[in-house]
Amino acid sequence: ESGLVIDRSEEDGSQHKRYDRFRDRIMFPIRNTKGQVIGFGGRVMGAGEPKYLNSPETPLFQKGSELYGLFEARQAIRDKGYVLVTEGYMDVVALAQFGFEQAVATLGTACTPTHVQKLLRQTDQVIFSFDGDAAGQKAALRAYEDDQKFVTQTFVAVESSGMDPCELRQAHGDAALRDLIASRIPLFEFAIRTELKKHDLQTAEGRVNALSNTAPMVANI
């Protein structure tokens, strides 16, 4: 029931087979805010798909409600006054090794209103650090769509060359990571800027289309 073992029957019903869901993977315990282990993430060793695998939804574990590393990061989040939301376990682990212990990660899902509510119990500022590529921008916009109640307290820090926070720190050091965090802008501003880039503002038609698409975004703030 916890999802650690996959139980399969042969098509003719003649035989039960059980498989270790996380075989050949490095395991990451996922804890709730009380520190209890409620699920696992596993990263494949060597080749294989998917690279990352989470426990399935169970009575104890719902991906849309939990954040990796939140239990361990709580004190650092309060001390620093913000939380950095990244996209994977390895970001959280590596950043903690570098002394940035206020990082957490979503578990293969978009950031949900439940996630944000949990984080705002710990701090006044939630900073999403999405990768600077197209997928990262899409993730930021998806977070914005779910974020209407929290737009004044949520920010986004996007690294333009496409590096994630861990890669940025490894390539350019602590100062680069601090600069990235300092360059954060409100999530709603990022969403509006991203939409405006899709239109040619030098033409009347482009301006009309930009206005019609961004007006509802502004109205929701």
Short mmCIF file of C-alpha atoms in Angstrom, two decimals:
data_model
loop_
_atom_site.label_atom_id
_atom_site.label_comp_id
_atom_site.label_asym_id
_atom_site.label_seq_id
_atom_site.Cartn_x
_atom_site.Cartn_y
_atom_site.Cartn_z
CA GLU A 1 0.00 0.00 0.00
CA SER A 2 2.98 2.33 0.56
CA GLY A 3 4.05 1.74 -3.05
CA LEU A 4 7.48 0.25 -2.35
CA VAL A 5 6.51 -3.03 -4.01
CA ILE A 6 4.67 -3.43 -7.31
CA ASP A 7 2.40 -6.48 -7.29
CA ARG A 8 1.58 -7.85 -10.74
CA SER A 9 -0.39 -10.89 -11.82
CA GLU A 10 0.29 -12.84 -14.99
CA GLU A 11 -2.42 -12.35 -17.62
CA ASP A 12 -3.72 -15.89 -17.18
CA GLY A 13 -3.90 -15.41 -13.40
CA SER A 14 -1.45 -18.25 -12.80
CA GLN A 15 1.26 -16.35 -10.98
CA HIS A 16 1.86 -13.32 -8.76
CA LYS A 17 5.05 -11.34 -9.31
CA ARG A 18 6.38 -8.68 -6.99
CA TYR A 19 8.91 -6.04 -8.02
CA ASP A 20 10.93 -3.53 -6.02
CA ARG A 21 9.69 -0.21 -7.41
CA PHE A 22 12.95 1.56 -6.57
CA ARG A 23 15.47 -1.11 -7.62
CA ASP A 24 18.89 0.27 -8.63
CA ARG A 25 18.09 3.77 -7.37
CA ILE A 26 19.57 6.15 -4.81
CA MET A 27 16.82 6.79 -2.27
CA PHE A 28 15.67 10.14 -0.93
CA PRO A 29 13.32 9.92 2.07
CA ILE A 30 10.47 12.44 1.82
CA ARG A 31 9.34 13.72 5.21
CA ASN A 32 6.29 15.65 6.34
CA THR A 33 6.62 18.76 8.49
CA LYS A 34 6.74 16.55 11.61
CA GLY A 35 9.80 14.74 10.26
CA GLN A 36 7.97 11.47 9.58
CA VAL A 37 8.93 9.58 6.41
CA ILE A 38 5.83 9.45 4.21
CA GLY A 39 7.31 8.52 0.83
CA PHE A 40 10.47 8.22 -1.22
CA GLY A 41 12.13 9.58 -4.30
CA GLY A 42 14.63 7.52 -6.22
CA ARG A 43 17.23 8.54 -8.81
CA VAL A 44 18.31 5.87 -11.26
CA MET A 45 21.95 4.74 -11.18
CA GLY A 46 23.37 4.82 -14.70
CA ALA A 47 21.05 4.59 -17.69
CA GLY A 48 17.33 4.14 -17.30
CA GLU A 49 14.00 5.89 -17.38
CA PRO A 50 12.54 7.69 -15.66
CA LYS A 51 15.60 9.37 -14.16
CA TYR A 52 13.60 10.31 -11.04
CA LEU A 53 10.77 8.26 -9.58
CA ASN A 54 8.52 9.19 -6.65
CA SER A 55 6.32 7.03 -4.47
CA PRO A 56 2.81 6.80 -5.87
CA GLU A 57 -0.07 8.63 -4.22
CA THR A 58 -0.90 6.84 -0.96
CA PRO A 59 -3.00 7.59 2.14
CA LEU A 60 0.18 9.17 3.60
CA PHE A 61 1.69 10.83 0.54
CA GLN A 62 0.13 13.34 -1.86
CA LYS A 63 2.65 15.02 -4.18
CA GLY A 64 0.57 18.18 -4.53
CA SER A 65 0.77 18.79 -0.78
CA GLU A 66 4.38 17.93 0.10
CA LEU A 67 7.74 19.60 -0.50
CA TYR A 68 11.08 17.85 -0.42
CA GLY A 69 13.39 19.23 2.27
CA LEU A 70 10.85 21.45 4.06
CA PHE A 71 11.28 19.65 7.40
CA GLU A 72 15.07 20.08 7.25
CA ALA A 73 14.91 23.67 5.94
CA ARG A 74 12.41 25.18 8.40
CA GLN A 75 14.88 26.90 10.71
CA ALA A 76 17.04 28.22 7.86
CA ILE A 77 13.92 29.58 6.12
CA ARG A 78 12.97 31.50 9.26
CA ASP A 79 16.52 32.75 9.78
CA LYS A 80 16.94 33.95 6.19
CA GLY A 81 13.42 35.35 5.79
CA TYR A 82 12.68 33.55 2.51
CA VAL A 83 12.42 30.10 0.96
CA LEU A 84 13.93 29.11 -2.39
CA VAL A 85 11.74 26.68 -4.34
CA THR A 86 13.77 24.57 -6.78
CA GLU A 87 12.89 21.81 -9.22
CA GLY A 88 14.62 18.72 -7.83
CA TYR A 89 16.07 16.82 -4.88
CA MET A 90 19.63 17.24 -6.08
CA ASP A 91 19.26 21.03 -6.10
CA VAL A 92 18.14 20.93 -2.47
CA VAL A 93 20.90 18.55 -1.36
CA ALA A 94 23.66 20.39 -3.20
CA LEU A 95 22.51 23.85 -2.06
CA ALA A 96 22.40 22.62 1.55
CA GLN A 97 25.99 21.39 1.17
CA PHE A 98 26.96 24.86 -0.07
CA GLY A 99 25.32 26.49 2.96
CA PHE A 100 22.05 27.53 1.29
CA GLU A 101 19.85 25.45 3.56
CA GLN A 102 16.63 27.40 2.88
CA ALA A 103 15.85 25.47 -0.34
CA VAL A 104 13.00 23.03 -0.96
CA ALA A 105 11.74 21.26 -4.10
CA THR A 106 8.43 20.25 -5.56
CA LEU A 107 7.98 16.55 -6.24
CA GLY A 108 7.53 16.39 -9.99
CA THR A 109 4.41 18.56 -9.95
CA ALA A 110 3.67 22.22 -10.48
CA CYS A 111 3.71 24.30 -7.30
CA THR A 112 0.16 24.22 -5.94
CA PRO A 113 -1.75 26.66 -3.71
CA THR A 114 -1.34 24.08 -0.91
CA HIS A 115 2.44 24.24 -1.34
CA VAL A 116 2.41 28.03 -1.18
CA GLN A 117 0.17 28.07 1.90
CA LYS A 118 2.58 25.70 3.67
CA LEU A 119 5.55 27.87 2.77
CA LEU A 120 3.88 31.11 3.82
CA ARG A 121 3.44 29.62 7.30
CA GLN A 122 7.24 29.60 7.50
CA THR A 123 8.14 32.92 5.82
CA ASP A 124 6.80 36.05 4.15
CA GLN A 125 8.67 35.48 0.88
CA VAL A 126 8.51 32.54 -1.50
CA ILE A 127 11.09 32.69 -4.31
CA PHE A 128 10.71 30.27 -7.21
CA SER A 129 14.00 29.48 -8.90
CA PHE A 130 13.10 27.93 -12.22
CA ASP A 131 15.61 27.01 -14.88
CA GLY A 132 16.12 29.75 -17.45
CA ASP A 133 15.06 27.58 -20.38
CA ALA A 134 11.63 27.38 -22.00
CA ALA A 135 10.50 24.59 -19.65
CA GLY A 136 11.49 26.69 -16.66
CA GLN A 137 9.53 29.67 -17.96
CA LYS A 138 6.53 27.43 -18.53
CA ALA A 139 6.80 26.18 -14.94
CA ALA A 140 6.87 29.78 -13.67
CA LEU A 141 3.75 30.68 -15.63
CA ARG A 142 1.99 27.56 -14.36
CA ALA A 143 2.84 28.61 -10.81
CA TYR A 144 1.41 32.06 -11.54
CA GLU A 145 -1.87 30.60 -12.77
CA ASP A 146 -2.38 28.90 -9.40
CA ASP A 147 -1.07 31.84 -7.44
CA GLN A 148 -3.69 34.58 -7.59
CA LYS A 149 -4.13 34.72 -3.81
CA PHE A 150 -0.41 35.01 -3.13
CA VAL A 151 1.01 37.23 -5.86
CA THR A 152 2.33 39.94 -3.56
CA GLN A 153 4.45 37.46 -1.61
CA THR A 154 5.79 35.24 -4.39
CA PHE A 155 8.78 36.04 -6.56
CA VAL A 156 10.73 34.38 -9.34
CA ALA A 157 14.49 34.30 -9.92
CA VAL A 158 15.35 33.03 -13.40
CA GLU A 159 18.92 32.40 -14.54
CA SER A 160 19.05 33.58 -18.16
CA SER A 161 21.63 31.09 -19.43
CA GLY A 162 19.48 28.11 -18.45
CA MET A 163 21.46 26.89 -15.44
CA ASP A 164 19.68 25.68 -12.33
CA PRO A 165 20.75 27.16 -8.96
CA CYS A 166 23.09 24.27 -8.20
CA GLU A 167 24.86 24.54 -11.59
CA LEU A 168 25.10 28.32 -11.20
CA ARG A 169 26.78 28.04 -7.82
CA GLN A 170 29.18 25.36 -9.05
CA ALA A 171 30.14 27.45 -12.10
CA HIS A 172 30.31 30.93 -10.57
CA GLY A 173 30.32 30.58 -6.78
CA ASP A 174 28.21 31.82 -3.88
CA ALA A 175 28.12 35.43 -5.10
CA ALA A 176 26.37 34.42 -8.34
CA LEU A 177 23.69 32.57 -6.40
CA ARG A 178 23.19 35.49 -4.04
CA ASP A 179 22.95 37.84 -7.03
CA LEU A 180 20.33 35.58 -8.63
CA ILE A 181 18.22 35.70 -5.47
CA ALA A 182 18.70 39.47 -5.17
CA SER A 183 17.51 39.91 -8.78
CA ARG A 184 14.13 38.31 -8.10
CA ILE A 185 11.04 40.01 -9.44
CA PRO A 186 7.39 39.50 -8.45
CA LEU A 187 5.91 36.43 -10.10
CA PHE A 188 3.08 38.45 -11.63
CA GLU A 189 5.61 40.83 -13.21
CA PHE A 190 7.50 37.88 -14.71
CA ALA A 191 4.26 36.45 -16.11
CA ILE A 192 3.30 39.79 -17.70
CA ARG A 193 6.78 40.38 -19.14
CA THR A 194 6.81 36.88 -20.63
CA GLU A 195 3.44 37.46 -22.29
CA LEU A 196 4.52 40.84 -23.70
CA LYS A 197 7.57 39.24 -25.34
CA LYS A 198 5.23 37.19 -27.53
CA HIS A 199 3.91 40.30 -29.29
CA ASP A 200 5.36 42.93 -31.61
CA LEU A 201 4.72 46.10 -29.64
CA GLN A 202 5.83 48.22 -32.60
CA THR A 203 2.56 47.47 -34.39
CA ALA A 204 -0.97 48.45 -33.44
CA GLU A 205 -2.16 44.87 -33.84
CA GLY A 206 0.63 43.60 -31.58
CA ARG A 207 -0.20 46.15 -28.90
CA VAL A 208 -3.91 45.28 -29.03
CA ASN A 209 -3.17 41.57 -28.72
CA ALA A 210 -0.71 42.17 -25.88
CA LEU A 211 -3.25 44.29 -24.04
CA SER A 212 -6.07 41.78 -24.44
CA ASN A 213 -3.86 38.96 -23.13
CA THR A 214 -2.29 40.81 -20.20
CA ALA A 215 -5.36 42.73 -18.98
CA PRO A 216 -6.91 39.62 -17.34
CA MET A 217 -3.55 38.88 -15.67
CA VAL A 218 -3.45 42.38 -14.20
CA ALA A 219 -7.11 42.18 -13.15
CA ASN A 220 -6.37 39.02 -11.14
CA ILE A 221 -3.69 40.70 -9.02
#
